[in-house]
């Protein structure tokens, strides 16, 4: 029996990503800068930020227009390679 395949995403589409990292005054700005390089045109209304209960971590949720799997892969890799990001969902 074959493994179930991930659902196919129809591009372009609205796509929500959540980036979690150590809380820092410039973390949101950093995440938005990286995301803008791969998916330009983010507006303030598409960004939400939450800090963990103890304030050690910050999560930035953004809605982007995804144009393809290569774009998403490059975006996720750049965020993870920064050393500032723990997780990208």
Coordinates of N, CA, C and O in Angstrom, one line a residue:
X1 N 0.8 -1.2 0.0 CA 0.0 0.0 0.0 C 0.9 1.2 0.0 O 1.8 1.3 0.8
X2 N 0.6 2.2 -0.9 CA 1.5 3.4 -0.9 C 1.0 4.4 0.1 O -0.1 4.4 0.6
X3 N 2.0 5.3 0.5 CA 1.8 6.3 1.5 C 0.8 7.4 0.9 O 0.9 7.7 -0.3
X4 N 0.0 7.9 1.7 CA -0.9 9.0 1.2 C 0.0 10.2 0.8 O 0.9 10.5 1.5
X5 N -0.4 10.8 -0.3 CA 0.4 11.9 -0.8 C -0.2 13.2 -0.2 O -1.3 13.3 0.1
X6 N 0.8 14.2 0.0 CA 0.4 15.5 0.6 C -0.6 16.1 -0.5 O -0.4 15.9 -1.7
X7 N -1.6 16.9 0.0 CA -2.5 17.5 -0.9 C -1.7 18.4 -1.9 O -0.8 19.1 -1.4
X8 N -2.1 18.4 -3.1 CA -1.5 19.3 -4.1 C -2.0 20.7 -3.9 O -3.1 21.0 -3.7
X9 N -1.0 21.6 -3.9 CA -1.3 23.1 -3.7 C -1.4 23.7 -5.1 O -0.6 23.5 -5.9
X10 N -2.5 24.4 -5.3 CA -2.7 25.2 -6.5 C -2.0 26.5 -6.4 O -2.4 27.3 -5.5
X11 N -1.0 26.8 -7.2 CA -0.3 28.1 -7.2 C -0.8 28.9 -8.3 O -1.1 28.4 -9.3
X12 N -0.7 30.3 -8.2 CA -0.4 31.0 -6.9 C -1.6 30.9 -6.0 O -2.8 30.8 -6.4
X13 N -1.3 31.1 -4.7 CA -2.4 31.1 -3.7 C -1.9 31.8 -2.4 O -0.7 32.1 -2.2
X14 N -2.9 32.2 -1.6 CA -2.6 32.8 -0.3 C -2.0 31.6 0.6 O -2.6 30.5 0.5
X15 N -0.9 31.9 1.3 CA -0.3 30.9 2.1 C 0.2 31.5 3.4 O 0.8 32.5 3.4
X16 N -0.2 30.8 4.5 CA 0.2 31.4 5.8 C 1.4 30.6 6.3 O 1.4 29.4 6.3
X17 N 2.4 31.4 6.8 CA 3.6 30.7 7.4 C 3.7 31.3 8.8 O 3.3 32.4 9.1
X18 N 4.2 30.4 9.7 CA 4.5 30.9 11.1 C 5.9 30.6 11.3 O 6.4 29.5 11.1
X19 N 6.6 31.6 11.8 CA 8.1 31.6 12.1 C 8.3 31.8 13.6 O 7.9 32.8 14.1
X20 N 9.0 30.8 14.2 CA 9.2 30.9 15.6 C 10.7 31.0 15.9 O 11.5 30.2 15.3
X21 N 11.1 31.9 16.8 CA 12.5 32.1 17.1 C 12.6 32.8 18.4 O 11.6 33.1 19.1
X22 N 13.9 33.0 18.8 CA 14.1 33.7 20.1 C 13.6 35.2 20.0 O 13.8 35.8 19.0
X23 N 12.9 35.6 21.1 CA 12.4 36.9 21.1 C 13.5 37.9 21.1 O 14.5 37.8 21.8
X24 N 13.4 38.9 20.2 CA 14.4 40.0 20.1 C 13.7 41.2 19.5 O 12.7 41.1 18.8
X25 N 14.1 42.4 19.9 CA 13.4 43.6 19.4 C 13.3 43.7 17.9 O 12.3 44.2 17.3
X26 N 14.3 43.1 17.1 CA 14.2 43.2 15.7 C 13.8 41.9 15.0 O 13.9 41.7 13.8
X27 N 13.3 40.9 15.8 CA 12.9 39.6 15.2 C 11.9 39.7 14.1 O 12.0 39.2 13.0
X28 N 10.8 40.4 14.4 CA 9.7 40.6 13.4 C 10.2 41.2 12.2 O 10.0 40.8 11.0
X29 N 11.0 42.3 12.3 CA 11.5 43.0 11.2 C 12.4 42.1 10.3 O 12.4 42.1 9.1
X30 N 13.3 41.3 11.0 CA 14.1 40.4 10.3 C 13.3 39.4 9.5 O 13.6 39.1 8.3
X31 N 12.3 38.8 10.1 CA 11.5 37.8 9.4 C 10.8 38.4 8.2 O 10.8 37.9 7.1
X32 N 10.2 39.6 8.4 CA 9.5 40.3 7.3 C 10.5 40.6 6.1 O 10.2 40.4 5.0
X33 N 11.7 41.0 6.5 CA 12.7 41.3 5.5 C 13.0 40.1 4.6 O 13.1 40.1 3.4
X34 N 13.3 38.9 5.3 CA 13.6 37.7 4.6 C 12.4 37.3 3.7 O 12.6 36.9 2.5
X35 N 11.2 37.3 4.3 CA 10.0 36.9 3.5 C 9.8 37.8 2.3 O 9.5 37.3 1.2
X36 N 10.0 39.1 2.5 CA 9.8 40.1 1.4 C 10.7 39.7 0.2 O 10.3 40.0 -0.9
X37 N 11.9 39.2 0.5 CA 12.8 38.8 -0.6 C 12.2 37.7 -1.5 O 12.5 37.7 -2.7
X38 N 11.4 36.9 -0.9 CA 10.9 35.7 -1.6 C 9.4 35.9 -2.0 O 9.0 35.3 -3.0
X39 N 8.7 36.8 -1.3 CA 7.3 37.0 -1.6 C 7.0 38.5 -1.3 O 6.4 38.8 -0.3
X40 N 7.4 39.4 -2.3 CA 7.2 40.8 -2.1 C 5.7 41.2 -2.0 O 4.8 40.4 -2.5
X41 N 5.4 42.3 -1.3 CA 4.1 42.8 -1.2 C 3.3 42.5 0.0 O 2.1 42.5 0.0
X42 N 4.0 42.2 1.1 CA 3.3 41.9 2.4 C 2.8 43.2 3.0 O 3.5 44.2 3.0
X43 N 1.6 43.2 3.5 CA 1.1 44.4 4.1 C 0.9 44.2 5.6 O 0.8 43.0 6.0
X44 N 0.9 45.2 6.4 CA 0.8 45.1 7.8 C -0.3 44.2 8.3 O -0.2 43.5 9.3
X45 N -1.4 44.3 7.6 CA -2.6 43.5 8.0 C -2.4 42.0 7.9 O -3.1 41.2 8.5
X46 N -1.4 41.6 7.1 CA -1.1 40.2 6.9 C -0.1 39.6 7.9 O 0.4 38.5 7.8
X47 N 0.3 40.5 8.9 CA 1.4 40.1 9.9 C 0.8 40.1 11.3 O 0.1 41.0 11.7
X48 N 1.0 39.0 12.0 CA 0.6 39.0 13.5 C 1.8 38.4 14.3 O 2.4 37.5 13.8
X49 N 2.0 39.0 15.4 CA 3.1 38.6 16.3 C 2.6 38.2 17.7 O 1.7 38.8 18.2
X50 N 3.1 37.1 18.2 CA 2.8 36.6 19.5 C 4.1 36.3 20.2 O 4.9 35.6 19.7
X51 N 4.1 36.6 21.5 CA 5.3 36.3 22.3 C 4.9 35.1 23.2 O 3.7 35.0 23.6
X52 N 5.8 34.3 23.6 CA 5.5 33.2 24.5 C 5.2 33.7 25.9 O 5.5 34.9 26.2
X53 N 4.6 32.9 26.8 CA 4.2 33.4 28.1 C 5.3 33.9 28.9 O 5.2 34.9 29.7
X54 N 6.5 33.3 28.8 CA 7.7 33.8 29.5 C 8.5 34.9 28.7 O 9.5 35.4 29.2
X55 N 8.1 35.1 27.5 CA 8.7 36.2 26.7 C 10.1 35.7 26.1 O 10.8 36.6 25.5
X56 N 10.4 34.4 26.1 CA 11.6 34.0 25.5 C 11.6 33.8 24.0 O 12.6 33.9 23.3
X57 N 10.4 33.4 23.5 CA 10.2 33.2 22.1 C 9.2 34.1 21.5 O 8.3 34.6 22.2
X58 N 9.3 34.2 20.2 CA 8.3 35.1 19.5 C 7.9 34.3 18.2 O 8.7 33.6 17.6
X59 N 6.6 34.4 17.9 CA 6.2 33.8 16.7 C 5.6 34.9 15.8 O 4.8 35.7 16.2
X60 N 6.0 34.8 14.5 CA 5.5 35.8 13.5 C 4.7 35.0 12.5 O 5.2 34.1 11.9
X61 N 3.4 35.4 12.3 CA 2.6 34.7 11.3 C 2.4 35.7 10.2 O 2.0 36.9 10.4
X62 N 2.6 35.2 9.0 CA 2.4 36.1 7.8 C 1.6 35.4 6.7 O 1.8 34.2 6.5
X63 N 0.9 36.2 6.0 CA 0.2 35.7 4.8 C 0.9 36.2 3.6 O 1.1 37.4 3.5
X64 N 1.3 35.2 2.8 CA 2.0 35.6 1.5 C 1.2 35.1 0.3 O 0.3 34.2 0.5
X65 N 1.7 35.5 -0.8 CA 1.2 34.9 -2.1 C 2.2 33.9 -2.5 O 3.3 34.3 -2.9
X66 N 2.0 32.6 -2.4 CA 2.9 31.6 -2.8 C 2.8 31.4 -4.3 O 1.7 31.2 -4.8
X67 N 4.0 31.4 -5.0 CA 4.0 31.2 -6.4 C 4.4 29.8 -6.8 O 4.3 29.4 -8.0
X68 N 5.0 29.0 -5.9 CA 5.5 27.7 -6.3 C 6.2 27.0 -5.1 O 6.6 27.7 -4.2
X69 N 6.5 25.7 -5.3 CA 7.2 25.0 -4.2 C 8.6 25.5 -4.1 O 9.2 25.5 -3.0
X70 N 9.3 25.8 -5.2 CA 10.6 26.3 -5.1 C 10.8 27.6 -4.3 O 11.7 27.7 -3.5
X71 N 9.8 28.5 -4.4 CA 9.8 29.7 -3.6 C 9.7 29.4 -2.2 O 10.4 29.9 -1.3
X72 N 8.7 28.5 -1.8 CA 8.5 28.2 -0.4 C 9.7 27.5 0.2 O 10.2 27.8 1.3
X73 N 10.3 26.6 -0.6 CA 11.5 25.8 -0.1 C 12.7 26.8 0.1 O 13.3 26.7 1.2
X74 N 12.9 27.7 -0.8 CA 14.0 28.7 -0.6 C 13.7 29.6 0.6 O 14.7 29.9 1.3
X75 N 12.5 30.0 0.8 CA 12.1 30.9 1.9 C 12.4 30.1 3.2 O 13.0 30.7 4.1
X76 N 11.9 28.9 3.3 CA 12.0 28.1 4.6 C 13.5 27.9 4.8 O 14.0 28.0 6.0
X77 N 14.3 27.6 3.8 CA 15.7 27.3 4.0 C 16.5 28.6 4.5 O 17.3 28.5 5.3
X78 N 16.2 29.7 3.9 CA 16.9 30.9 4.3 C 16.5 31.3 5.7 O 17.4 31.7 6.5
X79 N 15.3 31.2 6.1 CA 14.9 31.5 7.5 C 15.6 30.5 8.5 O 16.2 31.0 9.5
X80 N 15.6 29.2 8.2 CA 16.3 28.3 9.1 C 17.8 28.5 9.1 O 18.4 28.3 10.2
X81 N 18.4 28.8 8.0 CA 19.8 29.0 7.9 C 20.3 30.2 8.7 O 21.5 30.4 9.0
X82 N 19.4 31.1 9.0 CA 19.8 32.4 9.7 C 20.3 32.1 11.1 O 21.0 33.0 11.7
X83 N 20.0 31.0 11.7 CA 20.4 30.7 13.1 C 19.4 31.4 14.1 O 19.6 31.2 15.3
X84 N 18.5 32.2 13.7 CA 17.6 33.0 14.6 C 16.3 32.3 14.7 O 15.5 32.6 15.5
X85 N 16.0 31.4 13.8 CA 14.7 30.8 13.6 C 14.8 29.3 14.1 O 15.6 28.5 13.7
X86 N 13.8 29.0 15.0 CA 13.8 27.6 15.5 C 12.9 26.7 14.7 O 13.2 25.5 14.5
X87 N 11.8 27.3 14.2 CA 10.8 26.5 13.4 C 10.1 27.3 12.4 O 9.8 28.5 12.7
X88 N 9.8 26.7 11.3 CA 8.9 27.4 10.3 C 7.8 26.4 10.0 O 8.0 25.3 9.6
X89 N 6.6 26.9 10.2 CA 5.4 26.0 10.0 C 4.6 26.6 8.8 O 4.5 27.7 8.6

